[in-house]
Coordinates of C-alpha atoms and ligand atoms in Angstrom, one line a residue:
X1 CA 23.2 -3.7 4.9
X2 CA 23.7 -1.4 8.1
X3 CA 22.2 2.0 8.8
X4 CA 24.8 3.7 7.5
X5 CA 25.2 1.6 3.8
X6 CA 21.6 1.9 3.0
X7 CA 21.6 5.8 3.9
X8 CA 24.8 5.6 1.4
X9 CA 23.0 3.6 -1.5
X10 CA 19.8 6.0 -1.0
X11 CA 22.2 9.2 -1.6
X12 CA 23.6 7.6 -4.3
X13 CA 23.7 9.7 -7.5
X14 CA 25.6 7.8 -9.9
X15 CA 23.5 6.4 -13.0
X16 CA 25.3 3.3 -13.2
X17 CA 25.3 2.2 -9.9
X18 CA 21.6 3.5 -9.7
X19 CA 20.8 1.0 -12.5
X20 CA 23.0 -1.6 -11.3
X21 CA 20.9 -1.2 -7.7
X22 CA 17.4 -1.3 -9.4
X23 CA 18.7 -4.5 -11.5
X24 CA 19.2 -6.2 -8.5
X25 CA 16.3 -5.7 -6.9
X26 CA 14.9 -7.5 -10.3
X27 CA 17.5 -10.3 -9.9
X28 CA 16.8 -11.0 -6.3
X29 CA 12.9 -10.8 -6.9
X30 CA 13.2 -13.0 -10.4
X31 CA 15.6 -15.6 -7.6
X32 CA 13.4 -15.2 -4.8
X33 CA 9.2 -14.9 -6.6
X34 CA 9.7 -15.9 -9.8
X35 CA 8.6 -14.3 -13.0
X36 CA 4.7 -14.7 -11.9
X37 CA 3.1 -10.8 -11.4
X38 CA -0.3 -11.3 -9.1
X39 CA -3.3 -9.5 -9.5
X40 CA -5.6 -8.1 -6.8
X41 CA -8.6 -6.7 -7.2
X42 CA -9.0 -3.5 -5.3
X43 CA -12.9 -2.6 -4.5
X44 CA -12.4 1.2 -2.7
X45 CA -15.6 0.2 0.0
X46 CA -16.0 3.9 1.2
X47 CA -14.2 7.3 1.5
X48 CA -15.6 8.4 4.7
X49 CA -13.2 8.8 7.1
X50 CA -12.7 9.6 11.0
X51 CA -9.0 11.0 10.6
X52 CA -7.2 14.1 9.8
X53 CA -4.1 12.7 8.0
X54 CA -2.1 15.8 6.4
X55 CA -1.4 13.9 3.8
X56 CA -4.6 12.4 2.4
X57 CA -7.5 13.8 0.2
X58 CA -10.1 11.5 1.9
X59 CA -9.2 13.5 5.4
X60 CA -12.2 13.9 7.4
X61 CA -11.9 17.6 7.3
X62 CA -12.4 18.0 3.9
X63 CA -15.2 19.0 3.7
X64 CA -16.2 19.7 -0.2
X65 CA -15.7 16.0 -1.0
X66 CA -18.5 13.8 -1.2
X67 CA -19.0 11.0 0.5
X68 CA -20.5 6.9 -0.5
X69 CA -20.1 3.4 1.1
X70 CA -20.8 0.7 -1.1
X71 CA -23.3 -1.5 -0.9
X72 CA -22.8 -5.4 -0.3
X73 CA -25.0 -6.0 -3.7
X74 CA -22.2 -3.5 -5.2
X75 CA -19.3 -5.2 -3.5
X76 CA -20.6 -8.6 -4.7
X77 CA -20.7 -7.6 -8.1
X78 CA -16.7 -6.6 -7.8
X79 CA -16.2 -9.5 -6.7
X80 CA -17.8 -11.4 -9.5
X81 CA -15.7 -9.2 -11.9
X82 CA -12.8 -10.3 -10.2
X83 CA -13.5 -13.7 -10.4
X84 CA -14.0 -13.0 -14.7
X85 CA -10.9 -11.3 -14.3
X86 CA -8.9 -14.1 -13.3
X87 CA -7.9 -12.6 -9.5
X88 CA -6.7 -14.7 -7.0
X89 CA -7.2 -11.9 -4.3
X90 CA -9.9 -9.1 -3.3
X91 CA -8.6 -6.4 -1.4
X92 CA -10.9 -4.2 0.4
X93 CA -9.8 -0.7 1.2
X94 CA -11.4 2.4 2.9
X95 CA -10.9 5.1 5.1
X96 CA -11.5 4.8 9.0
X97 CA -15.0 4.4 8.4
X98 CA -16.7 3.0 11.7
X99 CA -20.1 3.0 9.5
X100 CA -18.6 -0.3 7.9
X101 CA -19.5 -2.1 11.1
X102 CA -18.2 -5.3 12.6
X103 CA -20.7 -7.1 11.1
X104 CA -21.1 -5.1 7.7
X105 CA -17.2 -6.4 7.0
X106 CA -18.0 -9.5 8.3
X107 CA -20.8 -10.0 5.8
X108 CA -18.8 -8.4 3.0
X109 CA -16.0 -10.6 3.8
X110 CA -18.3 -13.9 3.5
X111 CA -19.8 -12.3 0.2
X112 CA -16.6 -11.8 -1.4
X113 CA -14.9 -15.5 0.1
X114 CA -18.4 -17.0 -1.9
X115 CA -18.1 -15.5 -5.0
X116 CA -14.4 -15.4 -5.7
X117 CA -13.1 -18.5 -3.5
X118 CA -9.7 -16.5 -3.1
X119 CA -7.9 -14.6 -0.8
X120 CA -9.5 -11.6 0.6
X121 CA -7.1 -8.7 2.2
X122 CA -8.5 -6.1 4.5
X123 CA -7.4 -2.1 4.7
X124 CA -9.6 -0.3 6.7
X125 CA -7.4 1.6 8.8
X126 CA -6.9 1.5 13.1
X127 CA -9.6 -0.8 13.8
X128 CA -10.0 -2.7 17.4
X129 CA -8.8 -5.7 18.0
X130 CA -12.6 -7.5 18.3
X131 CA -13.1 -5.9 15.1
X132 CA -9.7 -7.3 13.6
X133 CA -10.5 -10.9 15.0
X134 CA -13.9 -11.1 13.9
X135 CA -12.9 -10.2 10.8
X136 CA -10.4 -13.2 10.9
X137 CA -13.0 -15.6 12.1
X138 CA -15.3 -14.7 8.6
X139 CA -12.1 -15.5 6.6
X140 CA -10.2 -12.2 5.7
X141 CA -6.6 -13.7 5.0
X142 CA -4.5 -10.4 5.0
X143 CA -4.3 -7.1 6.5
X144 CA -2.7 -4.0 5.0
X145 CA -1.4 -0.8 7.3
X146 CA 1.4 1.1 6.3
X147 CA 3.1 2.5 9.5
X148 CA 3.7 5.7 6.9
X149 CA 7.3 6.8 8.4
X150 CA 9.1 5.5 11.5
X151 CA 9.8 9.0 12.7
X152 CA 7.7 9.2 15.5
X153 CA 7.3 13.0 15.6
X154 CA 7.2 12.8 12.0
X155 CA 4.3 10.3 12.2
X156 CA 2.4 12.4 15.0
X157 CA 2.5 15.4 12.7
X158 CA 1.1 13.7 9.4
X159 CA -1.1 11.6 11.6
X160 CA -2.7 12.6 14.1
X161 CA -4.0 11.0 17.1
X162 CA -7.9 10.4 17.2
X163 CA -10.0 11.2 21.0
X164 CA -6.6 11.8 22.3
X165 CA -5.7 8.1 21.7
X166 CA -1.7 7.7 20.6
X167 CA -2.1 6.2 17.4
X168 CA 0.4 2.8 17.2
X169 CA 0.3 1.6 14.0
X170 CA 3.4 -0.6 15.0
X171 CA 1.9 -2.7 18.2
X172 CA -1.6 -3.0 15.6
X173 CA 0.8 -4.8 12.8
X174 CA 2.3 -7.1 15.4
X175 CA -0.9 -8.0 16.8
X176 CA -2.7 -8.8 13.8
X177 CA 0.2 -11.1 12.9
X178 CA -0.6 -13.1 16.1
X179 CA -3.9 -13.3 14.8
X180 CA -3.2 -15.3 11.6
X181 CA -3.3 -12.8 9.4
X182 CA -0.7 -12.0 6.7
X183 CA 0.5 -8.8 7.3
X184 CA 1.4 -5.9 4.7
X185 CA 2.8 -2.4 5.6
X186 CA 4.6 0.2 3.8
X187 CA 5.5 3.8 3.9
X188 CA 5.6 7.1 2.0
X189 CA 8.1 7.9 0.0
X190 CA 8.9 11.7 0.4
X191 CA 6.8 13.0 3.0
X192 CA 7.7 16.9 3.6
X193 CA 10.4 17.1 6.6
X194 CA 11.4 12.7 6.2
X195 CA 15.1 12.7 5.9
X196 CA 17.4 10.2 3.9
X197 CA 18.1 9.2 7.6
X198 CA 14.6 8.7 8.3
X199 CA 14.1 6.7 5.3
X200 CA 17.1 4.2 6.2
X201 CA 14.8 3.5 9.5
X202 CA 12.0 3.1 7.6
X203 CA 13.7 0.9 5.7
X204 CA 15.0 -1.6 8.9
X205 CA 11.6 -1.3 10.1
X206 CA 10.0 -3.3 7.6
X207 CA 12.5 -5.9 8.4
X208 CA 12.0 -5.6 11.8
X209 CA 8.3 -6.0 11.6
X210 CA 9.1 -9.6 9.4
X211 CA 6.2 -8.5 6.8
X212 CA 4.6 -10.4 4.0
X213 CA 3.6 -7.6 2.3
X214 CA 5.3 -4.5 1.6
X215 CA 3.8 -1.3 0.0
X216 CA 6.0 1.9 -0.6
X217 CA 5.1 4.7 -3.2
X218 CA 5.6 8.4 -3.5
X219 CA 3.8 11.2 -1.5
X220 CA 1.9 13.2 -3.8
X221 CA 0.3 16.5 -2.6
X222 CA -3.3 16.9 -2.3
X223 CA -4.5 20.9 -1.9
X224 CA -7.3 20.1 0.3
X225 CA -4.4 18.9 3.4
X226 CA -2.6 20.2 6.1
X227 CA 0.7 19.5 4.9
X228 CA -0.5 21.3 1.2
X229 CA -0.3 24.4 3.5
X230 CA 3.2 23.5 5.8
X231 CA 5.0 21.4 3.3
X232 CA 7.1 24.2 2.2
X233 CA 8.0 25.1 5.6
X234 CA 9.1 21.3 6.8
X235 CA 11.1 20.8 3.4
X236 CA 13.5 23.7 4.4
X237 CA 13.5 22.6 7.8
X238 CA 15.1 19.3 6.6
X239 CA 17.4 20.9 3.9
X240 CA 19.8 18.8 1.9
X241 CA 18.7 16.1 4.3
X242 CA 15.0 15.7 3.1
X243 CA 14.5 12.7 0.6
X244 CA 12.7 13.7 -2.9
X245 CA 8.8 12.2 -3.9
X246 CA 10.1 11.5 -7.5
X247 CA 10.2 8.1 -9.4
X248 CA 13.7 7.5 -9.8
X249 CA 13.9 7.7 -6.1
X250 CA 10.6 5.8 -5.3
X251 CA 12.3 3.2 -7.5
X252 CA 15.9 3.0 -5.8
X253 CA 13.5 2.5 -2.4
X254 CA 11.5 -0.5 -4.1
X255 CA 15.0 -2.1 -4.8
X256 CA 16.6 -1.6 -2.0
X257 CA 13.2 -3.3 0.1
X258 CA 13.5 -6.2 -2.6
X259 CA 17.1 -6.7 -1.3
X260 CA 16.3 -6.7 2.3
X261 CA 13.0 -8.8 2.5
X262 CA 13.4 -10.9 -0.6
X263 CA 10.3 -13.8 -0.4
X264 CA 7.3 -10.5 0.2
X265 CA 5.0 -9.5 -2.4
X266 CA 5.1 -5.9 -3.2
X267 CA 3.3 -4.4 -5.3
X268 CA 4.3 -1.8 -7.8
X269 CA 2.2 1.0 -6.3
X270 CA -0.8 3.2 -8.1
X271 CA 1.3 6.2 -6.8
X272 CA 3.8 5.5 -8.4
X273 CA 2.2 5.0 -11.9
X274 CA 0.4 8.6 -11.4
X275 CA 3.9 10.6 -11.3
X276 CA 5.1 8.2 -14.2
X277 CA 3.2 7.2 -17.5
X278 CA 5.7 4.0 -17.1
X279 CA 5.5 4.1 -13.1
X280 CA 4.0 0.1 -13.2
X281 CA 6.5 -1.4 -15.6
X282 CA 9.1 0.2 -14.0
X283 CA 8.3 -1.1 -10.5
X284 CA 8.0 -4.2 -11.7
X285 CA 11.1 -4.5 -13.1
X286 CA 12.8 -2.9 -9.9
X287 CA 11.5 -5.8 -7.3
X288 CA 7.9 -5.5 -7.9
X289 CA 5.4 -9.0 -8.4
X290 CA 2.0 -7.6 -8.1
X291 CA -0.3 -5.1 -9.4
X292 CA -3.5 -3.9 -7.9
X293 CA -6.3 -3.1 -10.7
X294 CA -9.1 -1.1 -9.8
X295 CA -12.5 -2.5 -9.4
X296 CA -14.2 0.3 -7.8
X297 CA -17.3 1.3 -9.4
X298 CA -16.5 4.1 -12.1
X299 CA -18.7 6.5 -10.3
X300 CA -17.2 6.2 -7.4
X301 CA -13.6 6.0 -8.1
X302 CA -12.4 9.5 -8.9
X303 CA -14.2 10.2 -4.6
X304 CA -11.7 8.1 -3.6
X305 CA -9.2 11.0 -4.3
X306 CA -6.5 9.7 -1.3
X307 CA -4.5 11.7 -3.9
X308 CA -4.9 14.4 -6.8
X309 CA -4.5 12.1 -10.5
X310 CA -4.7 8.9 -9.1
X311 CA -4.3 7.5 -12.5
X312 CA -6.6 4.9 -12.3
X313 CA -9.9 6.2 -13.8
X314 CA -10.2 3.3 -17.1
X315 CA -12.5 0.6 -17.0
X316 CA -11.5 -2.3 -15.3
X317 CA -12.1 -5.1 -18.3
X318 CA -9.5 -2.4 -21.2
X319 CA -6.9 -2.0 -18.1
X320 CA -7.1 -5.8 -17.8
X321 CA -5.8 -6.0 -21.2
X322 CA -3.4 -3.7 -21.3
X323 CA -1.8 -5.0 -18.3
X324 CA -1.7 -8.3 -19.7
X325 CA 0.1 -6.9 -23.2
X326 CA 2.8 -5.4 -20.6
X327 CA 3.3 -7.9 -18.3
X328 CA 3.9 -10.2 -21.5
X329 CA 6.2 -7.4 -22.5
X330 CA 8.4 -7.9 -19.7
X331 CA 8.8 -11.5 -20.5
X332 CA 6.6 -12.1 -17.1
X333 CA 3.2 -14.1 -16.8
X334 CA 0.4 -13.6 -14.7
X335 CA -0.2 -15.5 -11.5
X336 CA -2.3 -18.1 -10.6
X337 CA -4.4 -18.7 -7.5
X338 CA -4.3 -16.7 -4.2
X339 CA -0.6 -15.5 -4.2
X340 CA 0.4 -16.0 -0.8
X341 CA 4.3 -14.9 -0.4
X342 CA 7.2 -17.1 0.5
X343 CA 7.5 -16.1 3.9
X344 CA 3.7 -16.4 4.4
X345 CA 3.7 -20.1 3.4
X346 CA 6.8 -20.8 5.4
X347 CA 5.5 -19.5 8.5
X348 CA 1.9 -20.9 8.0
X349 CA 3.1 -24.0 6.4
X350 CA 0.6 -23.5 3.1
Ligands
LIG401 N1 -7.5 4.1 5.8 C1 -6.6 3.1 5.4 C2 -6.3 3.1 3.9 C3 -5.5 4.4 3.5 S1 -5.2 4.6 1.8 C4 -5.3 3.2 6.2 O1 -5.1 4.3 6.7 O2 -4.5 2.3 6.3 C5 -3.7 3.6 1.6 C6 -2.4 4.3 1.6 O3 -2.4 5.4 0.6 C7 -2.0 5.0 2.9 O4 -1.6 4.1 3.8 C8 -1.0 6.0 2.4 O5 0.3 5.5 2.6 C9 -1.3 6.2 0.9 N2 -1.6 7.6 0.7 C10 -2.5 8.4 1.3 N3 -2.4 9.7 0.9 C11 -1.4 9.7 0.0 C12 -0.8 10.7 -0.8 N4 -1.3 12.0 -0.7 N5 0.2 10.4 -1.6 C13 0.6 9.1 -1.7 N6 0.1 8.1 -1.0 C14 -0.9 8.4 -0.2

């Protein structure tokens, strides 16, 4: 598909070809994955946080929202419930919190490698490269960065640059891939002033970038952000050409990145399920293999506000089941082991 098809398939309106699109995306993911949905079990480390993103809640200029780090004795204890659980994978996420130090993730990493014997995946933001390859060296398998949009003014307005330092999400993603790691990025779906254009680039990025990984999902507003307050203003700006945040969009997106990297894992997004009650079946049955439960400890879960409603506040054993009933549902099963994707075990020969 060139530039100008995918902007064409994105515009597209009709409801039959929409369907037909989002049944392909099944098709070539059924082809190319199989019918196997992974689980990885998501353990939110801390919501302090160095940036200013307009578009998160965690920003470090919100200032009403307080703050935790876990513990390792609390991170092991996730672990252990993933292992319970069944998960092949751990993934550790937080915001650009320089108090988890070097050696902090290190130890975390070696905590979580002992007590699961899976994958772990990192997603702790713009971190330097010592940090990254240490991190490596203790045995973290994957790293997740969404470049957010491919619009670089875009980028520079919803992300700002920390100490005066551009940030280059882009160069970070290619370097961690010469590191060994397996590499996951994304982008927002329907970020005030991104353009069906924009979108398309997006879009021939992630092919560019040869991921593994791929995570898309709607923007949803948070009040307590800079782009709460300008979003308005950058929406006209971009007129008929700005793409919508909605579900049925979000969807067409996760199709159309099924169809153009067709051995990743992508996950059908939290985001996604919090603008729509049926947000996770409907990914997965769009392109989708793999779902990200929640193992955060309750009490810290609804600080991790990246978003308002992230719709992920039920206790991690009764949202087990009920993903299990669903994935069944779908005539899928649920997947065994560590869950590297195709192109991971290609290149890596595992
Ligand atoms: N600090 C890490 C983890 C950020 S949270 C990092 O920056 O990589 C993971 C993802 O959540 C972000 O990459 C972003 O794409 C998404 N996200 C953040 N705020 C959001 C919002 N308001 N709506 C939808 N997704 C959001």
């Amino acid at each position: 598909m060139n530039h100008d098809e995918l902007v064409r398939r994105l515009k597209e309106e009709d409801p039959v070809r929409l369907r037909w699109l989002h049944d392909e995306g099944d098709r070539v993911r059924r082809e190319h994955v199989g019918d196997e949905v992974y689980l990885r079990g998501l353990l939110e480390l801390s919501n302090y946080c160095v940036r200013r993103c307009g578009y998160c809640g965690i920003n470090a200029g919100n200032s009403e929202l307080r703050r935790y780090r876990m513990t390792h004795e609390e991170i092991r204890a996730g672990a252990r419930l993933a292992k319970e659980l069944g998960y092949g994978t751990v993934v550790m996420q937080a915001g650009e919190d320089f108090g988890l130090t070097r050696e902090f993730i290190c130890e975390a990493i070696r905590i979580v490698k002992g007590e699961t014997g899976g994958a772990v995946t990192l997603s702790l933001g713009e971190r330097n490269e010592d940090e990254l390859l240490a991190w490596h060296e203790a045995g973290a398998d994957r790293y997740l960065m969404r470049f957010e949009t491919s619009n670089r003014p875009l980028y520079d307005r919803i992300h700002p640059p920390l100490r005066g330092e551009r940030s280059d999400r882009q160069a970070l993603l290619i370097k961690l891939r010469e590191m060994g790691y397996e590499v996951g990025s994304g982008f927002l779906v329907g970020i005030p002033g991104q353009t069906y254009d924009d979108l398309a680039r997006d879009l021939e990025l992630l092919k560019e970038l040869d991921l593994d990984m791929v995570g898309i999902g709607p923007y949803i507003m948070h009040p307590r952000t800079a782009l709460a307050e300008t979003a308005a203003r950058f929406h006209r700006e971009a007129g008929a050409q700005q793409v919508p945040n909605t579900s049925e969009f979000s969807l067409t997106t996760l199709a159309l990145v099924r169809l153009l990297l067709p051995d990743t894992n992508i996950p059908s997004t939290t985001a996604l399920s919090t603008i729509d009650s049926h947000g996770r079946e409907h990914g997965l049955s769009c392109g989708a293999n793999v779902i990200m439960p929640n193992l955060t400890p309750p009490e810290y879960r609804e600080l991790y506000e990246i978003y308002p409603g992230k719709s992920c506040l039920q206790e991690a054993k009764d949202f087990h089941l009920q993903l299990e009933l669903m994935i069944a549902g779908l005539g899928r099963s649920l997947g065994k082991g560590p869950g590297h994707s195709p192109r991971f075990r290609k290149r890596a020969g595992v």
